[in-house]
XYZ file of C-alpha atoms in Angstrom:
733
model
C 7.477 -3.149 -36.184
C 6.995 -0.990 -33.128
C 8.805 1.673 -31.194
C 8.411 3.228 -27.765
C 6.736 6.626 -27.455
C 6.647 6.571 -23.664
C 8.286 4.272 -21.171
C 6.734 0.842 -21.122
C 4.463 1.526 -24.116
C 4.893 0.165 -27.633
C 2.911 1.267 -30.678
C 3.008 0.597 -34.430
C 4.951 3.082 -36.532
C 3.182 5.316 -39.038
C 3.751 4.101 -42.609
C 6.400 6.048 -44.504
C 4.027 6.938 -47.314
C 2.012 9.013 -44.834
C 4.850 11.539 -44.696
C 6.647 10.925 -48.021
C 3.577 11.443 -50.249
C 2.206 14.877 -49.274
C -0.564 14.778 -51.878
C -2.451 12.478 -49.504
C -2.802 15.291 -46.978
C -4.310 18.753 -46.949
C -0.910 20.352 -46.323
C 0.214 19.922 -49.935
C -0.631 23.426 -51.039
C 1.155 25.136 -48.197
C 4.174 22.810 -48.384
C 4.701 23.470 -52.096
C 4.535 27.195 -51.516
C 6.938 27.144 -48.564
C 9.371 24.941 -50.500
C 9.245 27.247 -53.474
C 9.944 30.259 -51.287
C 12.980 28.546 -49.735
C 14.500 27.477 -53.079
C 13.676 30.711 -54.870
C 11.728 28.893 -57.618
C 8.291 29.810 -58.779
C 5.666 28.147 -56.702
C 2.335 26.861 -57.872
C 0.490 29.390 -55.753
C -0.781 32.434 -57.532
C 0.516 35.420 -55.611
C 0.651 37.929 -58.436
C -0.578 40.891 -56.490
C 2.283 40.427 -54.129
C 4.784 40.600 -56.999
C 3.331 43.828 -58.297
C 1.557 42.442 -61.365
C -1.008 45.231 -61.537
C -2.653 43.696 -64.575
C -3.719 40.744 -62.421
C -4.497 42.695 -59.185
C -8.107 42.611 -58.063
C -8.194 46.398 -57.823
C -8.497 46.735 -61.638
C -11.950 45.220 -61.475
C -15.167 46.925 -60.488
C -16.494 46.335 -56.937
C -19.226 43.991 -58.191
C -16.680 41.831 -59.997
C -14.322 42.025 -57.024
C -17.090 40.674 -54.779
C -17.543 37.620 -56.980
C -13.810 36.983 -57.060
C -13.528 37.403 -53.278
C -16.418 35.023 -52.590
C -14.816 32.416 -54.846
C -11.468 32.777 -53.062
C -13.120 32.718 -49.624
C -14.874 29.434 -50.392
C -11.471 27.959 -51.284
C -9.886 29.462 -48.187
C -12.602 27.966 -45.990
C -11.344 24.518 -47.024
C -7.675 25.411 -46.556
C -6.811 26.306 -50.174
C -5.532 29.728 -51.086
C -7.101 31.609 -53.974
C -5.914 34.088 -56.566
C -6.447 37.124 -54.363
C -6.383 35.559 -50.899
C -3.058 33.925 -50.088
C -1.879 32.015 -47.024
C 1.462 31.971 -45.276
C 2.930 30.919 -41.963
C 3.344 33.484 -39.233
C 6.771 34.759 -38.333
C 6.884 32.818 -35.066
C 8.207 29.259 -35.354
C 5.120 27.641 -33.896
C 2.541 30.038 -35.326
C -0.250 28.802 -37.551
C -1.502 29.763 -41.007
C -2.348 33.384 -41.757
C -4.514 34.476 -44.729
C -3.922 37.779 -46.510
C -6.087 39.652 -49.016
C -4.972 41.663 -52.004
C -4.241 45.178 -50.807
C -5.842 46.644 -53.927
C -9.211 45.211 -53.017
C -12.087 47.539 -52.293
C -11.900 48.590 -48.646
C -15.495 47.599 -47.872
C -14.934 44.184 -49.386
C -11.636 43.864 -47.515
C -13.407 44.535 -44.231
C -16.036 41.867 -44.847
C -13.446 39.347 -46.080
C -11.225 39.875 -43.037
C -14.178 39.042 -40.795
C -14.439 35.611 -42.415
C -10.698 34.879 -42.612
C -10.377 33.846 -38.878
C -12.796 31.010 -39.659
C -10.470 29.847 -42.436
C -7.422 30.067 -40.202
C -9.167 28.153 -37.408
C -10.156 25.475 -39.896
C -6.497 25.026 -40.848
C -5.484 24.679 -37.192
C -8.168 22.063 -36.527
C -7.436 20.181 -39.750
C -3.709 20.067 -39.001
C -4.426 18.780 -35.488
C -6.686 16.032 -36.840
C -4.039 14.844 -39.282
C -1.210 14.831 -36.737
C -3.094 13.332 -33.809
C -4.364 10.395 -35.833
C -0.925 8.777 -35.590
C -0.577 5.752 -33.320
C 1.788 7.351 -30.867
C -0.727 9.888 -29.585
C -2.992 7.343 -27.930
C -6.605 6.263 -28.018
C -8.083 9.406 -26.485
C -6.407 11.583 -29.120
C -7.598 9.169 -31.802
C -11.173 9.441 -30.560
C -10.872 13.212 -30.219
C -9.457 13.561 -33.737
C -12.142 11.289 -35.154
C -14.839 13.437 -33.570
C -13.234 16.592 -34.945
C -13.095 14.956 -38.363
C -16.825 14.315 -38.157
C -17.414 17.968 -37.290
C -15.217 19.020 -40.216
C -17.270 16.820 -42.521
C -20.363 18.778 -41.513
C -18.355 21.950 -42.063
C -17.380 20.771 -45.559
C -21.009 20.055 -46.307
C -21.905 23.616 -45.319
C -19.149 25.013 -47.586
C -20.436 22.876 -50.442
C -23.954 24.240 -49.931
C -22.615 27.804 -49.916
C -20.706 27.107 -53.133
C -23.874 25.735 -54.708
C -25.712 28.920 -53.814
C -22.813 30.930 -55.224
C -22.949 29.046 -58.506
C -26.657 29.804 -58.693
C -25.893 33.479 -58.170
C -27.745 33.650 -54.889
C -24.793 34.314 -52.548
C -23.385 37.738 -51.799
C -20.399 38.526 -49.594
C -22.748 39.863 -46.955
C -24.796 36.661 -47.202
C -21.630 34.572 -46.854
C -20.781 36.446 -43.646
C -24.352 35.904 -42.426
C -24.149 32.127 -42.903
C -20.645 31.872 -41.401
C -21.302 33.977 -38.356
C -23.224 31.361 -36.232
C -20.364 28.866 -36.341
C -17.594 31.331 -35.633
C -17.843 30.933 -31.835
C -17.906 27.146 -31.913
C -14.983 26.873 -34.340
C -13.019 29.367 -32.263
C -13.685 27.295 -29.132
C -12.435 24.174 -30.915
C -9.357 26.035 -32.094
C -8.552 27.147 -28.561
C -8.770 23.555 -27.367
C -6.580 22.068 -30.094
C -4.006 24.847 -29.766
C -3.647 24.185 -26.048
C -3.528 20.433 -26.648
C -0.815 20.873 -29.290
C 1.233 23.361 -27.315
C 1.336 21.123 -24.230
C 1.405 17.865 -26.215
C -1.496 16.532 -24.168
C -2.827 13.000 -24.323
C -5.043 10.659 -22.365
C -6.812 12.086 -19.355
C -5.213 15.524 -19.904
C -7.259 15.909 -23.107
C -10.447 15.008 -21.265
C -9.690 17.465 -18.473
C -8.965 20.199 -21.025
C -12.283 19.613 -22.793
C -14.223 19.691 -19.554
C -12.482 22.828 -18.325
C -13.064 24.626 -21.619
C -16.723 23.587 -21.632
C -17.129 24.997 -18.138
C -15.455 28.233 -19.250
C -17.938 28.624 -22.122
C -20.958 28.974 -19.849
C -22.124 32.082 -21.728
C -22.065 30.409 -25.156
C -24.575 27.597 -25.097
C -23.714 26.302 -28.584
C -19.970 26.179 -27.934
C -20.486 24.590 -24.514
C -22.760 21.905 -25.950
C -20.249 21.190 -28.699
C -17.387 20.809 -26.232
C -19.470 18.573 -23.983
C -20.304 16.390 -26.955
C -16.619 16.283 -27.873
C -15.775 15.294 -24.300
C -18.349 12.513 -24.403
C -16.985 10.991 -27.612
C -13.337 11.496 -26.689
C -13.873 9.787 -23.320
C -15.524 6.749 -24.922
C -12.149 5.076 -25.557
C -10.987 5.935 -22.042
C -14.156 4.567 -20.506
C -13.644 1.401 -22.540
C -10.362 0.867 -20.680
C -12.155 1.655 -17.429
C -14.900 -0.870 -18.202
C -12.455 -3.738 -18.547
C -10.782 -2.753 -15.283
C -13.901 -2.483 -13.115
C -15.721 -5.395 -14.767
C -12.852 -7.835 -15.364
C -9.861 -6.503 -13.428
C -7.781 -6.231 -16.612
C -5.752 -3.206 -17.718
C -6.160 -3.000 -21.504
C -4.122 0.164 -21.998
C -1.824 -0.110 -25.047
C -0.709 3.538 -24.889
C -0.281 3.995 -21.136
C -3.126 6.509 -20.824
C -5.065 4.929 -17.959
C -4.652 6.458 -14.508
C -3.850 3.097 -12.903
C -0.308 1.772 -13.224
C 0.705 -1.880 -12.920
C 4.091 -2.872 -11.519
C 4.647 -6.407 -12.765
C 7.899 -6.740 -10.835
C 5.912 -7.060 -7.592
C 4.776 -10.641 -7.104
C 2.317 -12.005 -4.556
C 4.976 -14.373 -3.221
C 6.782 -11.382 -1.691
C 4.000 -11.052 0.907
C 5.300 -14.105 2.765
C 8.992 -13.336 2.241
C 9.490 -9.619 2.768
C 8.320 -7.617 5.771
C 8.281 -4.503 3.628
C 6.405 -6.075 0.723
C 4.324 -3.462 -1.093
C 2.394 -5.855 -3.304
C -1.057 -4.795 -2.188
C -0.220 -1.081 -2.085
C 1.940 -0.772 -5.210
C 1.198 -3.644 -7.606
C -1.616 -1.430 -8.834
C -1.428 2.256 -7.994
C -2.871 5.589 -9.070
C -0.907 7.721 -11.517
C -1.027 11.512 -11.773
C -3.496 12.940 -14.256
C -6.793 11.422 -13.193
C -9.760 12.674 -15.252
C -11.641 15.275 -13.254
C -14.963 13.474 -13.636
C -13.412 10.336 -12.074
C -11.360 12.058 -9.402
C -13.742 11.361 -6.518
C -14.129 7.711 -7.555
C -10.469 6.974 -8.285
C -9.827 4.992 -5.093
C -13.022 2.985 -5.573
C -12.041 2.193 -9.165
C -8.541 1.140 -8.116
C -9.842 -1.093 -5.331
C -12.485 -2.720 -7.550
C -9.918 -3.881 -10.075
C -7.555 -5.050 -7.339
C -10.285 -7.227 -5.839
C -11.056 -8.753 -9.235
C -7.347 -9.421 -9.755
C -7.117 -11.308 -6.471
C -10.094 -13.420 -7.506
C -8.420 -14.189 -10.823
C -5.108 -15.022 -9.100
C -7.024 -17.521 -6.983
C -8.326 -19.209 -10.118
C -11.811 -17.967 -9.304
C -13.330 -16.956 -12.627
C -15.650 -14.068 -11.947
C -16.955 -11.139 -13.924
C -19.191 -8.325 -12.795
C -22.724 -8.826 -14.162
C -22.903 -6.700 -17.310
C -25.880 -5.257 -19.100
C -26.542 -2.485 -21.573
C -27.343 -0.160 -18.720
C -23.950 -0.959 -17.207
C -22.020 0.493 -20.148
C -19.972 3.455 -18.955
C -20.728 6.736 -20.703
C -19.924 10.324 -19.854
C -22.643 12.597 -21.140
C -22.784 15.995 -19.509
C -24.728 15.959 -16.284
C -25.602 12.256 -16.578
C -23.453 10.555 -13.961
C -24.800 7.049 -14.367
C -21.253 5.784 -14.762
C -20.653 6.526 -11.079
C -23.530 4.258 -10.134
C -22.117 1.508 -12.358
C -18.705 1.850 -10.701
C -20.242 1.557 -7.237
C -22.209 -1.539 -8.289
C -19.027 -3.137 -9.635
C -17.156 -2.279 -6.434
C -19.830 -3.752 -4.178
C -19.945 -6.931 -6.255
C -16.143 -7.411 -6.331
C -15.812 -6.616 -2.642
C -18.548 -9.075 -1.642
C -17.139 -11.824 -3.862
C -13.601 -11.536 -2.509
C -14.713 -11.243 1.098
C -16.938 -14.293 0.685
C -14.093 -16.241 -0.936
C -11.602 -15.513 1.855
C -13.974 -15.865 4.781
C -15.674 -19.042 3.579
C -13.530 -20.982 1.126
C -10.257 -20.097 2.874
C -11.857 -19.904 6.346
C -10.220 -16.700 7.529
C -11.614 -16.732 11.078
C -10.421 -20.294 11.661
C -6.955 -19.213 10.544
C -6.988 -16.260 12.907
C -8.114 -18.490 15.783
C -5.289 -20.877 14.933
C -2.815 -17.991 15.087
C -4.262 -16.989 18.440
C -3.874 -20.517 19.848
C -0.161 -20.584 19.129
C 1.212 -17.047 19.023
C -0.997 -15.573 21.744
C -0.907 -18.777 23.860
C -4.672 -19.161 23.839
C -4.205 -22.926 24.323
C -0.960 -23.281 26.211
C -0.910 -27.005 26.942
C 1.204 -27.679 23.861
C 3.657 -25.034 25.066
C 4.054 -26.673 28.498
C 4.750 -30.007 26.846
C 7.137 -28.426 24.369
C 9.099 -26.554 27.042
C 9.531 -29.810 28.965
C 10.795 -31.909 26.057
C 12.831 -29.130 24.401
C 14.413 -27.860 27.619
C 17.908 -29.106 26.868
C 17.925 -27.865 23.289
C 16.605 -24.424 24.196
C 19.286 -24.044 26.880
C 21.972 -23.926 24.167
C 23.368 -20.878 22.447
C 21.291 -19.818 19.404
C 24.058 -20.779 16.979
C 24.283 -24.285 18.477
C 20.563 -25.021 18.358
C 19.284 -27.487 15.782
C 16.136 -25.961 14.311
C 15.251 -29.316 12.750
C 15.309 -30.977 16.155
C 13.200 -28.197 17.657
C 10.719 -28.596 14.811
C 10.378 -32.320 15.451
C 9.860 -31.663 19.166
C 7.273 -29.005 18.354
C 5.434 -31.417 16.070
C 5.452 -34.002 18.858
C 4.062 -31.483 21.337
C 1.331 -30.479 18.868
C 0.288 -34.071 18.165
C 0.096 -34.966 21.858
C -1.893 -31.917 22.976
C -5.268 -30.350 22.286
C -3.629 -28.511 19.370
C -3.927 -31.765 17.394
C -7.618 -30.920 16.856
C -6.621 -27.746 14.974
C -6.787 -28.515 11.224
C -3.998 -26.023 10.571
C -1.493 -27.189 13.191
C 0.789 -28.602 10.486
C 1.351 -25.078 9.182
C 3.071 -24.095 12.424
C 6.862 -24.050 12.334
C 9.559 -22.783 14.656
C 12.588 -20.576 14.232
C 15.427 -19.185 16.312
C 16.123 -15.476 16.067
C 19.664 -14.177 16.166
C 19.112 -11.402 18.713
C 17.177 -10.710 21.879
C 13.740 -9.125 21.884
C 14.999 -5.737 23.071
C 17.636 -5.577 20.350
C 15.112 -6.519 17.681
C 12.653 -3.865 18.837
C 15.376 -1.240 18.937
C 16.478 -2.200 15.430
C 12.900 -1.784 14.205
C 12.732 1.626 15.819
C 15.997 2.731 14.233
C 14.818 1.556 10.833
C 11.535 3.424 11.175
C 9.539 0.200 11.573
C 11.052 -1.059 8.339
C 11.817 -4.757 8.568
C 13.368 -5.665 5.230
C 16.788 -6.261 6.750
C 15.796 -6.426 10.375
C 18.064 -9.271 11.424
C 21.147 -7.615 9.944
C 20.340 -4.336 11.629
C 19.728 -6.125 14.928
C 23.050 -7.923 14.697
C 24.830 -4.651 14.019
C 23.112 -3.150 17.027
C 24.049 -6.146 19.170
C 27.689 -5.671 18.258
C 27.710 -1.890 18.716
C 29.314 -1.236 22.080
C 27.947 2.295 22.111
C 24.491 0.893 22.688
C 25.407 -0.062 26.229
C 21.937 0.304 27.714
C 20.386 -2.307 25.513
C 23.441 -4.518 25.249
C 23.783 -4.677 29.008
C 20.143 -5.584 29.379
C 20.379 -8.252 26.698
C 23.651 -9.719 27.860
C 23.053 -9.508 31.594
C 22.421 -13.208 31.289
C 23.758 -15.519 28.642
C 21.479 -15.448 25.572
C 20.062 -18.888 24.857
C 17.281 -20.357 22.803
C 14.853 -19.511 25.584
C 15.347 -15.811 24.765
C 15.435 -16.194 20.964
C 12.917 -18.969 20.263
C 9.947 -17.998 18.116
C 7.197 -19.515 15.995
C 6.459 -19.129 12.305
C 3.411 -19.922 10.223
C 2.927 -21.072 6.635
C 0.411 -18.870 4.843
C -0.802 -19.358 1.297
C -2.307 -16.901 -1.168
C -4.758 -15.116 -0.797
C -4.588 -15.272 3.031
C -1.092 -13.808 2.725
C -2.824 -10.497 1.978
C -3.969 -10.443 5.604
C -1.319 -12.644 7.249
C 1.679 -11.127 5.496
C 5.268 -11.346 6.702
C 4.889 -7.966 8.365
C 1.812 -9.134 10.274
C 3.522 -12.379 11.282
C 6.440 -10.381 12.644
C 4.053 -8.533 14.959
C 2.639 -11.863 16.140
C 6.170 -13.139 16.724
C 7.135 -10.146 18.845
C 4.136 -10.709 21.120
C 4.867 -14.449 21.278
C 8.513 -13.910 22.252
C 7.443 -11.700 25.146
C 4.824 -14.207 26.340
C 7.109 -17.213 25.870
C 9.891 -15.720 27.952
C 7.432 -14.620 30.634
C 6.157 -18.202 30.807
C 9.722 -19.449 31.064
C 10.523 -17.109 33.965
C 7.272 -18.062 35.675
C 8.121 -21.771 35.368
C 11.568 -21.189 36.860
C 10.095 -19.335 39.833
C 7.564 -22.117 40.332
C 10.464 -24.565 40.413
C 12.147 -22.353 43.002
C 8.987 -22.353 45.090
C 8.911 -26.165 44.941
C 12.544 -26.272 46.034
C 11.668 -24.116 49.022
C 9.060 -26.632 50.120
C 11.810 -29.153 50.860
C 13.403 -26.808 53.405
C 10.352 -25.963 55.486
C 11.496 -28.275 58.301
C 15.072 -27.019 58.422
C 14.878 -24.910 61.606
C 18.551 -23.968 61.801
C 18.211 -21.625 58.826
C 16.243 -19.176 60.959
C 14.895 -16.113 59.163
C 17.240 -16.346 56.184
C 15.262 -18.960 54.336
C 12.047 -17.225 55.367
C 13.268 -14.075 53.612
C 13.931 -16.160 50.541
C 10.366 -17.487 50.730
C 9.020 -13.930 50.783
C 11.241 -12.787 47.903
C 10.256 -15.799 45.827
C 6.598 -15.109 46.503
C 6.996 -11.450 45.470
C 8.692 -12.462 42.247
C 5.963 -14.956 41.506
C 3.345 -12.307 42.182
C 5.100 -9.956 39.755
C 5.257 -12.538 36.983
C 1.687 -13.730 37.523
C 0.429 -10.137 37.478
C 2.375 -9.423 34.294
C 1.150 -12.553 32.494
C -2.416 -11.933 33.659
C -2.249 -8.371 32.366
C -0.844 -9.410 28.985
C -3.318 -12.211 28.391
C -6.571 -11.316 30.149
C -6.430 -7.521 30.086
C -4.809 -6.895 26.706
C -5.002 -9.801 24.277
C -8.399 -11.296 25.108
C -10.457 -8.061 25.211
C -8.849 -6.726 22.039
C -9.353 -10.059 20.306
C -13.089 -10.061 21.031
C -13.406 -6.449 19.903
C -11.682 -7.329 16.634
C -13.900 -10.370 16.076
C -17.031 -8.274 16.580
C -15.819 -5.692 14.074
C -14.841 -8.341 11.536
C -18.428 -9.568 11.535
C -19.525 -6.217 10.105
C -16.780 -5.638 7.544
C -17.768 -5.192 3.922
C -14.407 -5.423 2.173
C -11.069 -7.137 2.497
C -9.432 -3.753 3.094
C -11.580 -3.300 6.185
C -10.528 -6.760 7.364
C -6.845 -5.861 6.962
C -7.407 -2.536 8.669
C -9.151 -4.072 11.695
C -6.578 -6.855 11.990
C -3.648 -4.442 11.782
C -5.301 -2.184 14.334
C -5.720 -5.155 16.684
C -2.050 -6.110 16.422
C -0.795 -2.546 16.753
C -2.915 -1.981 19.826
C -1.780 -5.255 21.373
C 1.856 -4.363 20.703
C 1.417 -1.014 22.368
C -0.475 -2.310 25.392
C 1.945 -5.227 25.776
C 4.687 -2.645 26.361
C 6.519 -3.537 23.146
C 6.338 0.060 21.975
C 7.470 1.446 25.345
C 11.226 0.677 25.411
C 11.875 2.345 28.768
C 9.185 0.330 30.525
C 10.047 -2.874 28.669
C 13.698 -2.591 29.692
C 12.656 -2.420 33.334
C 10.459 -5.487 32.866
C 13.306 -7.361 31.175
C 15.657 -6.372 33.986
C 13.197 -7.702 36.567
C 12.872 -10.962 34.643
C 16.643 -11.230 34.503
C 16.839 -10.784 38.304
C 14.191 -13.469 38.760
C 16.135 -15.928 36.593
C 19.400 -15.280 38.418
C 17.664 -15.651 41.764
C 16.058 -18.943 40.675
C 19.426 -20.264 39.477
C 21.140 -19.319 42.737
C 18.439 -20.884 44.880
C 18.580 -24.158 42.959
C 22.294 -24.352 43.722
C 21.874 -23.193 47.279
C 19.159 -25.490 48.589
C 21.244 -28.719 48.750
C 24.143 -26.873 50.421
C 22.263 -25.053 53.116
C 20.108 -28.040 53.993
C 23.101 -29.952 55.389
C 23.767 -27.149 57.879
C 20.863 -28.271 60.005
C 22.380 -29.991 63.059
C 18.935 -30.953 64.284
C 17.850 -32.627 61.071
C 17.943 -36.058 62.771
C 15.365 -34.845 65.273
C 12.793 -34.356 62.578
C 10.225 -37.045 62.238
C 11.759 -39.687 60.022
C 8.751 -40.074 57.725
C 8.513 -36.298 57.296
C 12.255 -36.086 56.621
C 12.049 -38.751 53.924
C 9.247 -36.912 52.173
C 11.005 -33.567 52.306
C 14.309 -35.019 51.155
C 12.541 -36.698 48.274
C 10.939 -33.395 47.233
C 14.254 -31.628 47.644
C 16.202 -34.093 45.502
C 13.547 -34.237 42.810
C 13.307 -30.470 42.346
C 16.999 -29.647 42.567
C 18.316 -32.457 40.418
C 15.721 -31.773 37.751
C 16.598 -28.106 37.309
C 20.201 -27.780 38.490
C 21.870 -28.729 35.244
C 20.169 -26.081 33.121
C 21.156 -23.272 35.501
C 24.872 -24.009 35.610
C 25.876 -21.174 33.230
C 23.611 -18.713 35.020
C 24.480 -19.540 38.598
C 28.258 -19.636 38.445
C 28.771 -15.878 38.420
C 26.138 -15.406 41.156
C 26.742 -18.125 43.727
C 30.242 -19.050 44.823
C 29.764 -20.150 48.466
C 27.245 -22.306 50.266
C 27.645 -21.003 53.767
C 24.920 -19.177 55.650
C 26.550 -15.753 55.553
C 27.035 -15.839 51.802
C 23.463 -16.996 51.348
C 22.223 -14.098 53.425
C 24.384 -11.571 51.574
C 23.337 -12.886 48.194
C 19.679 -12.894 49.192
C 19.895 -9.295 50.368
C 21.506 -8.328 47.109
C 18.696 -9.891 45.082
C 16.056 -8.390 47.316
C 17.558 -4.917 47.125
C 17.925 -5.036 43.353
C 14.430 -6.447 42.835
C 12.909 -3.829 45.127
C 14.682 -0.987 43.363
C 13.675 -2.148 39.899
C 10.088 -2.863 40.969
C 9.627 0.603 42.438
C 11.089 2.122 39.270
C 8.662 0.122 37.145
C 5.660 1.145 39.226
C 6.672 4.809 39.035
C 7.136 4.584 35.247
C 3.759 2.887 34.794
C 1.992 5.387 37.021
C 3.456 8.399 35.236
C 2.623 6.997 31.789
C -0.893 5.989 32.832
C -1.933 9.648 32.781
C -1.804 9.627 28.985
C -2.129 5.852 28.468
C -4.912 4.654 30.826
C -4.396 0.964 30.045
C -1.049 1.054 31.884
C -2.935 1.861 35.069
C -4.235 -1.742 35.181
C -0.733 -3.172 35.396
C 0.376 -0.443 37.800
C -2.528 -1.227 40.141
C -1.774 -4.938 39.956
C 1.801 -4.309 41.068
C 1.000 -1.540 43.560
C 0.249 -3.875 46.468
C 3.543 -5.631 45.767
C 5.348 -2.284 45.848
C 3.761 -1.405 49.176
C 5.143 -4.605 50.734
C 8.692 -4.083 49.499
C-alpha cells in the first residue's frame, strides 16, 4: 500500500502500530501525563510538589540529600524521563517543545546548578522527537540519513549518561561534577537543536536539509567542535543524495523514489516530437533543473544535468554504456574535500565524448549535413534543373490542386537521374507544398514570436486577413502556384533529430523556398532572353525591341547578382566556417549551437529576417515574372509586323523562326494566367506602353531596394555586398 506525499511520488505508509502503541516510542511518559491532565485523572507522573504535598517536597531534606535526589532526577531527565522533583511539560505555545521544571522548594544553589543542565535535557527531547518523526517514509532519504546519523550521536550520548550514572552509583559524582562533564557537549547539542528546530519548522527535506546543515556549519566558525559535528552530519546526510547523483552521472538513471533530486524528468515529452513539432522542448525540458539545488553542487548543476542527458541519449540509441567506475570515483562530500567535483567532470567528459563519437561516426553527422546542403541550399543543383523541367506543369497549378504524390515521384526520378543518386541519403528527401507564400509564412512566424507549433494555421489566418494589405498585395500580385509554395522535407531518425529537428528543418525550408523561387525567376528571364534572340533581324521594330533587350538584361543582372550573393557570399562562406568549428567541438550541445548559429546567420544574411527589404525583392521578382509572361505572348505578334521580313536572308530567317517558335511555344502555355491581365494588345504602341510601364516600375523598385540596402549596411555590413552588386545596375537605370 502506498500514498502520495508530494506530486508524482509514492511511498509506503507507516505501520499503524507505530502510532497506536506509544510504549514503543520515547514519548510515552509525556503522552500519559498530557492525557491525564486533559481528562482530570491522576497521571503516572509524580508531581507532588506541584500539588502542595509538603511531606514529599524536596525542601524537607538537607542540602546534601537534595543534591543526591537532584542528580538522580537529572540523569533521568537527560534521557527524556521526568523525575520526582524535576517534571516536564509542554510550553504554552502550540508548537513549543518540552520544558523541565524543578521543585521550587529546592535549595537555591542546587536550583541554579540544575537549571544550567536542564537546557541539555530539553535539547535532547527536541532531537529525539525529530529522529522519531523523520524516520517515516514520507520524509525522504536525506531525512532518513540525517535522522540515522542523529540516532548514532544520541547513542553516544546515552553511553555518556550511563557512565555518569555508574559514577553516581559509586558515589563519585557530585552536582558540580555532573555540570563539569555536561558542559563540553552543551554547544554541540545546542547546534544540533537549532538545526532540527529549523528543519521541523520549515518542514525541510532533500537538498534543503543539506543546505541548512552547510549554512549552520559555516555560521559556527567560532566553535570548532560544533562546526566539525555539523560537517560530519552533512557528510552522512548527503550520502543518500550523492547515491542518487552517482546513478545519474554514471548511468543516466534517476533513482529518486521521494522526488528529492534536483533534476526533474518529464515523461510526457517523447523523442518523436523532435521531428513532428517545431516547438518541441524534448532536449530542453525532458530533463530539467528544479529549484533547491544543494549549495555544494550549485556550480556543477548544469554539468550534472548534461552528463545524464548524454547518457540517456546513448541508452535510447541502444548503446549500452556506463562511465568507468572505481572506488576513487565514489561521490563523497567531506568538508573541504571536493573530489566529487573531479569525478563529475570525468563523467561529463566521458559521456560527451561517447555521444559525440556515436553521432559523428556511427550516424555520420557531417555526411547528413552535406546531404542537407546539396538539396536545401542547392549545392548540387542539377537535380533541381531536371525536376523543374519535368514538374513544370504540376507546379504551375494552384497549391490545392497539386498532387504531392506525383511531385514526389517526379522528384525521385530527378534524383535518380542526376548526380544526387550518388548521395546515400537521397531516399530520405521528400517534397511538400506549403499553403501560403514565403512572405506570409515569415510574417506569421514574426507574429507568433518565432513559435512554429501552429505556423500554417496562423499563416492562413494572415493570408485571409484583409487588414494585412501590404503583405497580401505582395503575395497575391501574381497568382500563387506551386512554384511559390513548393518546398522540400527530410526524414531524420533519432538521435540525429536532436540536431536536425523540425525547427531546424523549417529554417532550411525557408532558405530553400527563397532560392527555389529565385531560380525559377532566373529561368523565366533566360527564356525571355532566348525569345529575344529570334527577333534580332526584325528591323521594323526599331528601338522598342531594343529597349526590351536592355530591360531583360537588367532584370537578368539583378537576379544573377541576387543568386550569387545568396549562394557564394552567404551560404558557402558560412558553411565552411561552421564546418571548421564543428571539427573542434567537444560536445553535442556545441554541435547544436554551431549549427543553429549557422542557420540563424544564413537566414539573416539571406534577407529572411528583413521583411522590408525582402518585400522589395519579392516585388522585383514579381515584376520580372510579369514581364517574362508578357514578352512570351508578345514576340509572335510583333514579329509579323515586319514588312521587310521577306528581304532577310532565307537561311537566316529559317533559323530565327525556328528559335522563335521553339522558345515561345515551349513557355507560352504556363504563362497564360499571368499574362492575361498584363497584355491585351499586340500592336506596336501597346507594346511600347507596356514596356515603359515595366521599365518604370522596375526602376523605381530597384532604386528603393538599393537605398534600403545602403542604409541598412551601416549597421549590417554584409548587406553592402549586395548593394554594391546592384549599384552599377542602379546607375544605368
